[in-house]
Amino acid sequence: MGMERIGSQTFRSLSEKVGQFRLTGKKVLIPQMNRIGGHLLAGTFRSFGVQAQVMETYRGLGLGKEFTSGKECFPCQVTTGDILLHMKEEKEKLGPAFDSRNYIYFMPEADGPCRFGMYNKYQRIVLDSFPELQDIKIGALTSKNAYSLDGMLDEKRTRSFRKAGYFSVVVADVLDRLLWKTRPYERERGAADAFIEKAMTKMADAFEAYGAVLDFDRILAELEGLIEEAKALMDPSIPPKPLIGMVGEIYLRTHVQSNQNVIRVIEKYGGEVVNASIAEWVNYTSYDRKREERIGFRRSLKQFRIRPTVEHLRKMLGYGVDLSYQQMRQNQVYRRAKAHLDLAEDHRLDRLESALLEDDLYSFDVGTEACLSISGILEYVRHGFNGVVNVYPFTCMPSTITSSIVKPIMNRMKIPYLDAPYDGSYQPGREACIRTFMYQAQQHSNKQKRKSQSAL
Ligand code: SF4
């Protein structure tokens, strides 16, 4: 890639150059998972005086494949390629002024029995193999502490940033949902896509202007105006289309390049899609930490261990407060948005957990995204969706678990179900599968309509 590699790395690098670092004065590089979310988060960072940039994505896949062995999960290959290509081009652009100490590359992680927690360690090893990239730090937020930002900004501002950052996640979800709601019914082809690009820039500017002062009302006023504009793009004479619920691994279901634009292909064959949101995962990490602390609290109490009991109680209350705050803000955004257009809301986490318990299908004790995907599918079915799609990287463990549990249930219930694994290769039969799935979803929708008519 035009830079010399060296062969030795040390484990010290994994603790010294992967973690939570001061962001002030650095250029924060944000990988593009969902395009809108990345840009809104970058706007929020800028509002707090942090120089943030969303990196281009997928163009570096060749590099990602060159510097991975092929055994890693596909998102690891994509993001490795993104950071390597970005740094290569930055070095070419800046020449001798290039200094990798000026950058912090943002790569969150999740604990649990799969490989997401290892991406940033692996990428550290790859970056360390280039002398000129050894000093770029990896800002690793972790789900172990519900993505706490401690140490990254001044203590006073960290709490405000967490609030504004979360708000940007929810608003980005709403903009995504606005696109999926309007595009299948647009009067003029391409109007919804062009509109959402403009809307994303406006909302990123709104977060830059009002994020740090936590003026959420101004941000919501801007969002409401955009929803009204989007409504005008829809043709009310187009009848409702079969509704498809989407779940799966967070990166693949969100990153349109990696999933070969699966939502657009479903729309091409006549569907309207609701994809699981990003805020759902953020809420899940707070919910799960609170749940773990509650288990620890009960165990310590039974053993009469005072200090751990108090510690678990303190943490449980802390995560409980975070979760209530997040749900309050999420409700606020959806309430304001839904006053203008009927957008799908997120499932509640306690409802998702009890959906799994009711049928004894899986447990939040096991963890991973399978908790959300299995229960999310059951909730889509309960709400009368006409089909469900599980999107994931080829060999992804939680999504394979989801598939094995859900597929027989969907067969029994006669709900169209599609597994959509991706690894960067183009399979000739993929579009035919989606087309067949959409035919089944259309049949399901027709049957549903006939049933409701005969019930009248
Ligand atoms: S969730 Fe799937 S793709 Fe992501 S790290 Fe785990 S196994 Fe890999």
Tab-separated table of C-alpha atoms and ligand atoms in Angstrom:
chain	number	residue	atom	x	y	z
A	1	MET	CA	0.000	0.000	0.000
A	2	GLY	CA	2.932	2.309	-0.458
A	3	MET	CA	4.099	2.135	3.165
A	4	GLU	CA	6.838	-0.089	4.638
A	5	ARG	CA	5.744	-2.849	7.017
A	6	ILE	CA	7.696	-4.116	9.999
A	7	GLY	CA	7.300	-7.488	11.622
A	8	SER	CA	7.229	-7.144	15.427
A	9	GLN	CA	4.480	-5.868	17.672
A	10	THR	CA	4.102	-5.976	21.418
A	11	PHE	CA	1.099	-6.677	23.631
A	12	ARG	CA	1.786	-3.375	25.428
A	13	SER	CA	0.523	-1.607	22.371
A	14	LEU	CA	-2.910	-3.199	22.915
A	15	SER	CA	-3.261	-1.611	26.329
A	16	GLU	CA	-1.446	1.665	25.608
A	17	LYS	CA	-2.873	2.525	22.228
A	18	VAL	CA	-6.366	1.025	22.393
A	19	GLY	CA	-8.740	2.584	24.923
A	20	GLN	CA	-10.246	5.883	25.972
A	21	PHE	CA	-8.042	8.864	25.123
A	22	ARG	CA	-8.412	12.613	25.337
A	23	LEU	CA	-10.027	13.761	22.085
A	24	THR	CA	-9.218	17.459	22.345
A	25	GLY	CA	-6.778	18.641	19.670
A	26	LYS	CA	-7.025	15.362	17.737
A	27	LYS	CA	-8.716	14.498	14.495
A	28	VAL	CA	-11.347	11.869	15.305
A	29	LEU	CA	-11.972	9.425	12.466
A	30	ILE	CA	-15.435	7.900	12.461
A	31	PRO	CA	-16.048	4.736	10.432
A	32	GLN	CA	-19.165	4.805	8.324
A	33	MET	CA	-21.512	2.076	9.510
A	34	ASN	CA	-24.801	3.818	8.920
A	35	ARG	CA	-24.043	6.904	6.853
A	36	ILE	CA	-26.547	9.219	8.532
A	37	GLY	CA	-25.585	8.173	12.060
A	38	GLY	CA	-21.876	8.761	11.342
A	39	HIS	CA	-22.497	12.269	10.047
A	40	LEU	CA	-24.795	13.256	12.898
A	41	LEU	CA	-22.275	11.964	15.421
A	42	ALA	CA	-19.505	13.913	13.677
A	43	GLY	CA	-21.687	17.064	13.889
A	44	THR	CA	-22.149	16.412	17.620
A	45	PHE	CA	-18.398	16.004	18.123
A	46	ARG	CA	-17.768	19.288	16.310
A	47	SER	CA	-20.290	20.979	18.575
A	48	PHE	CA	-18.057	19.999	21.508
A	49	GLY	CA	-14.993	21.426	19.789
A	50	VAL	CA	-13.670	18.054	18.609
A	51	GLN	CA	-12.502	17.849	15.020
A	52	ALA	CA	-14.363	14.838	13.629
A	53	GLN	CA	-14.516	13.352	10.181
A	54	VAL	CA	-16.546	10.476	8.747
A	55	MET	CA	-14.257	8.238	6.717
A	56	GLU	CA	-15.201	7.055	3.267
A	57	THR	CA	-16.150	3.433	3.204
A	58	TYR	CA	-15.778	0.251	1.170
A	59	ARG	CA	-13.366	1.710	-1.370
A	60	GLY	CA	-10.545	0.179	0.700
A	61	LEU	CA	-11.994	-3.352	0.772
A	62	GLY	CA	-9.071	-4.625	-1.319
A	63	LEU	CA	-6.664	-3.423	1.387
A	64	GLY	CA	-8.920	-4.881	4.080
A	65	LYS	CA	-8.694	-8.277	2.406
A	66	GLU	CA	-4.956	-7.935	1.865
A	67	PHE	CA	-4.296	-7.324	5.579
A	68	THR	CA	-6.665	-9.933	7.016
A	69	SER	CA	-6.415	-13.706	6.763
A	70	GLY	CA	-9.962	-14.399	5.584
A	71	LYS	CA	-10.986	-15.949	8.916
A	72	GLU	CA	-12.107	-12.622	10.395
A	73	CYS	CA	-15.710	-11.466	10.239
A	74	PHE	CA	-16.533	-9.439	7.143
A	75	PRO	CA	-17.071	-6.100	9.024
A	76	CYS	CA	-13.501	-6.437	10.322
A	77	GLN	CA	-12.222	-6.643	6.744
A	78	VAL	CA	-14.319	-3.660	5.633
A	79	THR	CA	-13.313	-1.420	8.546
A	80	THR	CA	-9.634	-2.448	8.322
A	81	GLY	CA	-9.696	-1.428	4.658
A	82	ASP	CA	-11.422	1.867	5.492
A	83	ILE	CA	-8.807	2.970	8.033
A	84	LEU	CA	-5.817	1.806	5.954
A	85	LEU	CA	-7.019	3.574	2.823
A	86	HIS	CA	-7.892	6.727	4.737
A	87	MET	CA	-4.430	6.907	6.316
A	88	LYS	CA	-2.712	6.101	3.032
A	89	GLU	CA	-4.523	8.957	1.293
A	90	GLU	CA	-4.011	11.300	4.238
A	91	LYS	CA	-0.270	10.583	4.096
A	92	GLU	CA	-0.178	11.204	0.351
A	93	LYS	CA	-2.123	14.452	0.776
A	94	LEU	CA	-0.083	15.860	3.671
A	95	GLY	CA	3.358	14.586	2.693
A	96	PRO	CA	6.043	15.340	5.328
A	97	ALA	CA	3.448	17.163	7.492
A	98	PHE	CA	1.661	13.834	8.097
A	99	ASP	CA	1.844	12.785	11.744
A	100	SER	CA	-0.172	9.804	12.953
A	101	ARG	CA	-0.154	11.200	16.535
A	102	ASN	CA	-2.801	13.687	15.384
A	103	TYR	CA	-5.458	11.018	14.831
A	104	ILE	CA	-7.809	8.960	16.935
A	105	TYR	CA	-9.618	6.212	15.116
A	106	PHE	CA	-12.981	5.434	16.677
A	107	MET	CA	-13.712	1.714	16.890
A	108	PRO	CA	-16.240	0.613	19.512
A	109	GLU	CA	-16.311	-2.966	20.743
A	110	ALA	CA	-18.727	-5.350	22.394
A	111	ASP	CA	-17.860	-8.012	24.907
A	112	GLY	CA	-19.458	-11.443	24.763
A	113	PRO	CA	-18.704	-14.711	23.111
A	114	CYS	CA	-17.983	-13.431	19.606
A	115	ARG	CA	-15.264	-11.585	17.738
A	116	PHE	CA	-16.383	-7.947	17.744
A	117	GLY	CA	-14.287	-7.279	20.848
A	118	MET	CA	-11.204	-8.321	18.870
A	119	TYR	CA	-11.538	-6.042	15.814
A	120	ASN	CA	-9.760	-3.092	17.387
A	121	LYS	CA	-6.999	-5.324	18.789
A	122	TYR	CA	-6.474	-6.890	15.397
A	123	GLN	CA	-6.468	-3.487	13.712
A	124	ARG	CA	-3.955	-2.289	16.299
A	125	ILE	CA	-1.609	-5.083	15.221
A	126	VAL	CA	-2.075	-4.151	11.551
A	127	LEU	CA	-1.505	-0.409	12.199
A	128	ASP	CA	1.572	-1.202	14.307
A	129	SER	CA	3.080	-3.053	11.388
A	130	PHE	CA	3.498	0.299	9.574
A	131	PRO	CA	6.034	2.565	11.356
A	132	GLU	CA	4.240	5.728	10.197
A	133	LEU	CA	0.876	4.512	11.585
A	134	GLN	CA	2.084	3.246	14.952
A	135	ASP	CA	1.064	6.385	16.813
A	136	ILE	CA	-2.535	6.598	15.690
A	137	LYS	CA	-4.628	5.748	18.751
A	138	ILE	CA	-7.757	3.616	18.654
A	139	GLY	CA	-10.596	5.121	20.679
A	140	ALA	CA	-12.349	2.005	21.907
A	141	LEU	CA	-15.695	2.506	23.584
A	142	THR	CA	-16.931	-0.716	25.063
A	143	SER	CA	-20.320	-2.254	25.792
A	144	LYS	CA	-18.758	-3.550	29.060
A	145	ASN	CA	-19.578	-0.150	30.589
A	146	ALA	CA	-22.481	0.722	28.228
A	147	TYR	CA	-20.166	2.830	26.026
A	148	SER	CA	-19.030	5.220	28.734
A	149	LEU	CA	-16.927	8.128	27.413
A	150	ASP	CA	-14.979	8.682	30.617
A	151	GLY	CA	-11.632	10.352	30.042
A	152	MET	CA	-12.297	11.369	26.449
A	153	LEU	CA	-13.564	14.886	27.174
A	154	ASP	CA	-13.519	17.172	30.216
A	155	GLU	CA	-15.455	15.499	32.996
A	156	LYS	CA	-18.192	18.143	32.949
A	157	ARG	CA	-18.720	17.847	29.204
A	158	THR	CA	-18.683	14.055	29.066
A	159	ARG	CA	-22.217	13.799	30.439
A	160	SER	CA	-23.504	16.413	28.012
A	161	PHE	CA	-21.772	14.702	25.119
A	162	ARG	CA	-23.296	11.375	26.082
A	163	LYS	CA	-26.758	12.961	26.026
A	164	ALA	CA	-26.247	14.748	22.716
A	165	GLY	CA	-24.513	11.711	21.174
A	166	TYR	CA	-27.398	9.437	22.121
A	167	PHE	CA	-29.864	11.979	20.776
A	168	SER	CA	-27.994	11.985	17.469
A	169	VAL	CA	-28.287	8.190	17.318
A	170	VAL	CA	-32.080	8.339	17.738
A	171	VAL	CA	-32.527	11.177	15.234
A	172	ALA	CA	-30.389	9.248	12.717
A	173	ASP	CA	-32.636	6.200	13.236
A	174	VAL	CA	-35.674	8.365	12.530
A	175	LEU	CA	-34.111	9.746	9.341
A	176	ASP	CA	-33.335	6.195	8.187
A	177	ARG	CA	-36.924	5.196	8.914
A	178	LEU	CA	-38.134	8.263	7.063
A	179	LEU	CA	-36.215	7.115	3.989
A	180	TRP	CA	-37.597	3.551	4.178
A	181	LYS	CA	-41.109	4.922	4.651
A	182	THR	CA	-41.034	7.403	1.784
A	183	ARG	CA	-38.909	5.703	-0.891
A	184	PRO	CA	-41.356	2.866	-1.718
A	185	TYR	CA	-44.128	5.444	-2.253
A	186	GLU	CA	-42.226	8.297	-3.913
A	187	ARG	CA	-43.921	10.137	-6.795
A	188	GLU	CA	-40.660	10.700	-8.602
A	189	ARG	CA	-37.929	8.082	-8.762
A	190	GLY	CA	-34.808	9.067	-6.793
A	191	ALA	CA	-36.552	11.910	-4.941
A	192	ALA	CA	-36.367	10.257	-1.493
A	193	ASP	CA	-32.643	9.462	-1.806
A	194	ALA	CA	-31.809	13.000	-2.929
A	195	PHE	CA	-33.934	14.426	-0.134
A	196	ILE	CA	-32.345	12.326	2.605
A	197	GLU	CA	-28.824	13.461	1.638
A	198	LYS	CA	-29.934	17.052	2.057
A	199	ALA	CA	-31.746	16.199	5.303
A	200	MET	CA	-28.629	14.500	6.692
A	201	THR	CA	-26.488	17.579	6.112
A	202	LYS	CA	-29.114	19.848	7.674
A	203	MET	CA	-29.415	17.657	10.746
A	204	ALA	CA	-25.614	17.340	11.107
A	205	ASP	CA	-25.475	21.166	11.064
A	206	ALA	CA	-28.261	21.305	13.653
A	207	PHE	CA	-26.285	18.999	15.939
A	208	GLU	CA	-23.174	21.111	15.432
A	209	ALA	CA	-25.094	24.258	16.340
A	210	TYR	CA	-27.254	22.992	19.231
A	211	GLY	CA	-25.694	19.701	20.402
A	212	ALA	CA	-23.301	21.058	23.022
A	213	VAL	CA	-25.935	23.380	24.533
A	214	LEU	CA	-28.384	20.451	24.606
A	215	ASP	CA	-31.044	22.454	22.794
A	216	PHE	CA	-32.968	19.379	21.668
A	217	ASP	CA	-36.099	21.380	20.988
A	218	ARG	CA	-34.424	23.298	18.151
A	219	ILE	CA	-33.086	20.033	16.729
A	220	LEU	CA	-36.538	18.464	16.843
A	221	ALA	CA	-38.134	21.497	15.205
A	222	GLU	CA	-35.686	21.046	12.323
A	223	LEU	CA	-36.513	17.329	12.147
A	224	GLU	CA	-40.254	17.994	12.068
A	225	GLY	CA	-39.836	20.403	9.153
A	226	LEU	CA	-37.907	17.729	7.241
A	227	ILE	CA	-40.551	15.075	7.884
A	228	GLU	CA	-43.217	17.397	6.476
A	229	GLU	CA	-41.057	17.931	3.370
A	230	ALA	CA	-40.559	14.170	2.974
A	231	LYS	CA	-44.306	13.535	3.225
A	232	ALA	CA	-44.849	15.704	0.183
A	233	LEU	CA	-42.671	13.299	-1.850
A	234	MET	CA	-45.100	10.410	-1.278
A	235	ASP	CA	-47.879	9.491	-3.661
A	236	PRO	CA	-50.954	8.752	-1.494
A	237	SER	CA	-52.600	6.790	-4.317
A	238	ILE	CA	-49.992	3.969	-4.043
A	239	PRO	CA	-51.580	1.233	-1.881
A	240	PRO	CA	-49.671	-0.056	1.196
A	241	LYS	CA	-46.984	-2.564	0.287
A	242	PRO	CA	-46.065	-5.805	2.104
A	243	LEU	CA	-44.219	-4.904	5.280
A	244	ILE	CA	-40.843	-6.577	5.845
A	245	GLY	CA	-39.061	-6.590	9.216
A	246	MET	CA	-35.281	-6.736	9.192
A	247	VAL	CA	-32.931	-7.898	11.959
A	248	GLY	CA	-29.391	-9.209	12.066
A	249	GLU	CA	-25.822	-8.246	12.804
A	250	ILE	CA	-25.674	-4.492	13.405
A	251	TYR	CA	-22.919	-3.638	10.923
A	252	LEU	CA	-24.158	-5.692	8.008
A	253	ARG	CA	-27.818	-4.796	8.298
A	254	THR	CA	-26.869	-1.106	8.440
A	255	HIS	CA	-23.918	-0.790	6.066
A	256	VAL	CA	-25.555	-0.593	2.634
A	257	GLN	CA	-22.387	-1.321	0.659
A	258	SER	CA	-21.690	-4.538	2.600
A	259	ASN	CA	-25.279	-5.766	2.354
A	260	GLN	CA	-25.411	-4.922	-1.355
A	261	ASN	CA	-28.278	-2.569	-0.704
A	262	VAL	CA	-30.632	-5.291	0.419
A	263	ILE	CA	-33.380	-2.839	1.459
A	264	ARG	CA	-33.377	-1.261	-1.976
A	265	VAL	CA	-33.601	-4.698	-3.632
A	266	ILE	CA	-36.579	-5.612	-1.428
A	267	GLU	CA	-38.215	-2.320	-2.388
A	268	LYS	CA	-37.526	-3.072	-6.044
A	269	TYR	CA	-39.643	-6.219	-5.670
A	270	GLY	CA	-42.487	-4.397	-3.994
A	271	GLY	CA	-41.755	-4.279	-0.248
A	272	GLU	CA	-41.557	-1.670	2.488
A	273	VAL	CA	-38.865	-2.356	5.093
A	274	VAL	CA	-38.395	-1.590	8.772
A	275	ASN	CA	-34.845	-2.349	9.892
A	276	ALA	CA	-33.818	-2.769	13.545
A	277	SER	CA	-32.361	0.475	14.861
A	278	ILE	CA	-28.982	1.480	16.293
A	279	ALA	CA	-30.550	2.947	19.435
A	280	GLU	CA	-31.971	-0.506	20.176
A	281	TRP	CA	-28.411	-1.838	20.540
A	282	VAL	CA	-27.307	1.144	22.683
A	283	ASN	CA	-30.343	0.659	24.938
A	284	TYR	CA	-29.674	-3.066	25.061
A	285	THR	CA	-26.140	-2.517	26.420
A	286	SER	CA	-27.507	-0.329	29.256
A	287	TYR	CA	-30.352	-2.794	29.878
A	288	ASP	CA	-27.976	-5.748	29.955
A	289	ARG	CA	-25.461	-4.058	32.286
A	290	LYS	CA	-28.312	-3.183	34.647
A	291	ARG	CA	-29.556	-6.754	34.457
A	292	GLU	CA	-26.086	-8.156	35.272
A	293	GLU	CA	-25.705	-5.804	38.240
A	294	ARG	CA	-29.118	-6.890	39.508
A	295	ILE	CA	-28.041	-10.537	39.345
A	296	GLY	CA	-24.781	-9.671	41.171
A	297	PHE	CA	-26.705	-7.680	43.768
A	298	ARG	CA	-29.048	-10.584	44.548
A	299	ARG	CA	-26.173	-13.067	44.729
A	300	SER	CA	-24.090	-10.880	47.082
A	301	LEU	CA	-27.109	-10.180	49.249
A	302	LYS	CA	-27.782	-13.904	49.685
A	303	GLN	CA	-24.158	-14.377	50.732
A	304	PHE	CA	-24.306	-11.389	53.142
A	305	ARG	CA	-21.353	-9.724	51.411
A	306	ILE	CA	-21.957	-6.081	52.235
A	307	ARG	CA	-19.414	-4.264	50.095
A	308	PRO	CA	-20.167	-6.067	46.789
A	309	THR	CA	-23.899	-5.728	47.517
A	310	VAL	CA	-23.576	-1.961	47.835
A	311	GLU	CA	-21.350	-1.751	44.759
A	312	HIS	CA	-23.766	-3.784	42.606
A	313	LEU	CA	-26.683	-1.685	43.857
A	314	ARG	CA	-24.858	1.554	43.007
A	315	LYS	CA	-24.047	0.385	39.493
A	316	MET	CA	-27.516	-1.058	38.936
A	317	LEU	CA	-29.091	2.282	39.827
A	318	GLY	CA	-26.603	4.109	37.580
A	319	TYR	CA	-27.405	1.968	34.528
A	320	GLY	CA	-31.110	2.196	35.405
A	321	VAL	CA	-30.931	5.992	35.325
A	322	ASP	CA	-29.079	5.899	31.974
A	323	LEU	CA	-31.654	3.555	30.480
A	324	SER	CA	-34.638	5.599	31.707
A	325	TYR	CA	-33.047	8.751	30.309
A	326	GLN	CA	-32.412	7.089	26.945
A	327	GLN	CA	-35.964	5.756	26.734
A	328	MET	CA	-37.374	9.150	27.709
A	329	ARG	CA	-35.406	10.863	24.914
A	330	GLN	CA	-36.258	8.160	22.405
A	331	ASN	CA	-39.981	8.482	23.219
A	332	GLN	CA	-39.707	12.258	22.870
A	333	VAL	CA	-38.170	12.018	19.376
A	334	TYR	CA	-40.658	9.422	18.115
A	335	ARG	CA	-43.631	11.272	19.595
A	336	ARG	CA	-42.660	14.446	17.737
A	337	ALA	CA	-41.878	12.561	14.508
A	338	LYS	CA	-45.027	10.440	14.585
A	339	ALA	CA	-47.212	13.525	14.898
A	340	HIS	CA	-46.306	14.066	11.226
A	341	LEU	CA	-45.831	10.575	9.776
A	342	ASP	CA	-46.542	7.065	11.018
A	343	LEU	CA	-43.008	5.739	11.526
A	344	ALA	CA	-42.288	2.385	13.182
A	345	GLU	CA	-41.091	2.640	16.789
A	346	ASP	CA	-38.482	0.465	18.481
A	347	HIS	CA	-39.513	-2.577	20.467
A	348	ARG	CA	-39.183	-2.164	24.228
A	349	LEU	CA	-36.374	-4.229	25.720
A	350	ASP	CA	-38.365	-5.640	28.619
A	351	ARG	CA	-40.962	-6.748	26.056
A	352	LEU	CA	-38.221	-8.412	23.966
A	353	GLU	CA	-36.879	-10.268	26.974
A	354	SER	CA	-40.302	-11.521	27.994
A	355	ALA	CA	-41.055	-12.576	24.384
A	356	LEU	CA	-38.084	-14.959	24.625
A	357	LEU	CA	-39.070	-16.208	28.061
A	358	GLU	CA	-42.706	-16.852	27.088
A	359	ASP	CA	-41.679	-19.520	24.604
A	360	ASP	CA	-38.417	-20.471	26.309
A	361	LEU	CA	-36.532	-19.889	23.052
A	362	TYR	CA	-33.349	-18.152	24.162
A	363	SER	CA	-32.148	-16.138	27.105
A	364	PHE	CA	-30.652	-12.712	27.692
A	365	ASP	CA	-28.204	-14.629	29.948
A	366	VAL	CA	-26.496	-15.924	26.793
A	367	GLY	CA	-26.251	-12.420	25.353
A	368	THR	CA	-25.173	-11.283	21.847
A	369	GLU	CA	-27.372	-9.781	19.164
A	370	ALA	CA	-29.290	-13.054	18.937
A	371	CYS	CA	-31.280	-11.792	21.983
A	372	LEU	CA	-32.524	-8.848	19.970
A	373	SER	CA	-32.869	-10.585	16.614
A	374	ILE	CA	-34.908	-13.601	17.782
A	375	SER	CA	-37.237	-11.535	19.935
A	376	GLY	CA	-37.364	-8.735	17.307
A	377	ILE	CA	-38.609	-11.235	14.707
A	378	LEU	CA	-41.304	-12.476	17.100
A	379	GLU	CA	-42.406	-8.876	17.654
A	380	TYR	CA	-42.568	-8.173	13.899
A	381	VAL	CA	-44.785	-11.237	13.508
A	382	ARG	CA	-46.985	-10.149	16.419
A	383	HIS	CA	-47.450	-6.774	14.701
A	384	GLY	CA	-48.598	-8.402	11.452
A	385	PHE	CA	-45.479	-7.989	9.274
A	386	ASN	CA	-45.573	-9.966	6.025
A	387	GLY	CA	-42.018	-11.310	6.118
A	388	VAL	CA	-38.715	-11.138	8.000
A	389	VAL	CA	-35.102	-10.962	6.827
A	390	ASN	CA	-32.012	-11.793	8.875
A	391	VAL	CA	-28.969	-9.957	7.433
A	392	TYR	CA	-25.490	-10.937	8.615
A	393	PRO	CA	-21.843	-11.536	7.749
A	394	PHE	CA	-21.203	-15.044	6.443
A	395	THR	CA	-20.350	-17.284	9.476
A	396	CYS	CA	-21.573	-14.724	12.041
A	397	MET	CA	-22.220	-16.684	15.221
A	398	PRO	CA	-25.170	-14.811	16.808
A	399	SER	CA	-26.982	-14.570	13.470
A	400	THR	CA	-26.488	-18.277	12.770
A	401	ILE	CA	-28.013	-18.995	16.188
A	402	THR	CA	-30.921	-16.692	15.281
A	403	SER	CA	-31.461	-18.506	12.024
A	404	SER	CA	-31.414	-21.966	13.601
A	405	ILE	CA	-33.987	-20.991	16.232
A	406	VAL	CA	-36.280	-18.836	14.135
A	407	LYS	CA	-36.441	-20.652	10.796
A	408	PRO	CA	-38.513	-23.651	12.005
A	409	ILE	CA	-40.847	-21.314	13.907
A	410	MET	CA	-41.426	-19.150	10.827
A	411	ASN	CA	-42.074	-22.308	8.781
A	412	ARG	CA	-44.648	-23.440	11.306
A	413	MET	CA	-46.311	-20.019	11.373
A	414	LYS	CA	-46.146	-19.733	7.567
A	415	ILE	CA	-44.330	-16.391	7.715
A	416	PRO	CA	-41.908	-15.778	4.824
A	417	TYR	CA	-38.360	-15.786	6.179
A	418	LEU	CA	-35.029	-15.096	4.473
A	419	ASP	CA	-31.455	-15.544	5.674
A	420	ALA	CA	-29.202	-13.041	3.904
A	421	PRO	CA	-25.495	-13.697	4.616
A	422	TYR	CA	-22.858	-11.488	2.911
A	423	ASP	CA	-19.090	-11.706	2.563
A	424	GLY	CA	-18.321	-9.285	-0.252
A	425	SER	CA	-18.845	-11.817	-3.038
A	426	TYR	CA	-21.653	-11.451	-5.574
A	427	GLN	CA	-23.852	-14.523	-5.807
A	428	PRO	CA	-25.879	-14.886	-8.980
A	429	GLY	CA	-28.902	-16.397	-7.207
A	430	ARG	CA	-29.199	-13.751	-4.495
A	431	GLU	CA	-31.615	-11.450	-6.260
A	432	ALA	CA	-33.765	-14.434	-7.304
A	433	CYS	CA	-33.994	-15.454	-3.614
A	434	ILE	CA	-35.144	-11.981	-2.618
A	435	ARG	CA	-37.627	-11.934	-5.471
A	436	THR	CA	-39.088	-15.304	-4.430
A	437	PHE	CA	-39.222	-14.169	-0.815
A	438	MET	CA	-41.073	-11.018	-1.877
A	439	TYR	CA	-43.556	-13.088	-3.873
A	440	GLN	CA	-44.314	-15.060	-0.686
A	441	ALA	CA	-44.601	-11.827	1.320
A	442	GLN	CA	-47.062	-10.465	-1.233
A	443	GLN	CA	-49.141	-13.655	-0.919
A	444	HIS	CA	-49.048	-13.318	2.853
A	445	SER	CA	-50.206	-9.713	2.606
A	446	ASN	CA	-53.076	-10.637	0.228
A	447	LYS	CA	-54.213	-13.384	2.600
A	448	GLN	CA	-54.097	-10.957	5.524
A	449	LYS	CA	-56.256	-8.457	3.602
A	450	ARG	CA	-58.784	-11.166	2.671
A	451	LYS	CA	-59.007	-12.230	6.326
A	452	SER	CA	-59.603	-8.691	7.565
A	453	GLN	CA	-62.235	-8.084	4.868
A	454	SER	CA	-64.143	-11.265	5.754
A	455	ALA	CA	-64.034	-10.284	9.434
A	456	LEU	CA	-65.955	-7.055	8.656
B	1	SF4	S1	-21.531	-10.448	15.764
B	1	SF4	FE1	-21.000	-11.810	14.083
B	1	SF4	S2	-19.864	-10.536	12.662
B	1	SF4	FE2	-19.899	-9.455	14.586
B	1	SF4	S3	-18.040	-10.118	15.621
B	1	SF4	FE3	-19.633	-11.486	16.304
B	1	SF4	S4	-19.499	-13.250	14.954
B	1	SF4	FE4	-18.392	-11.541	13.976
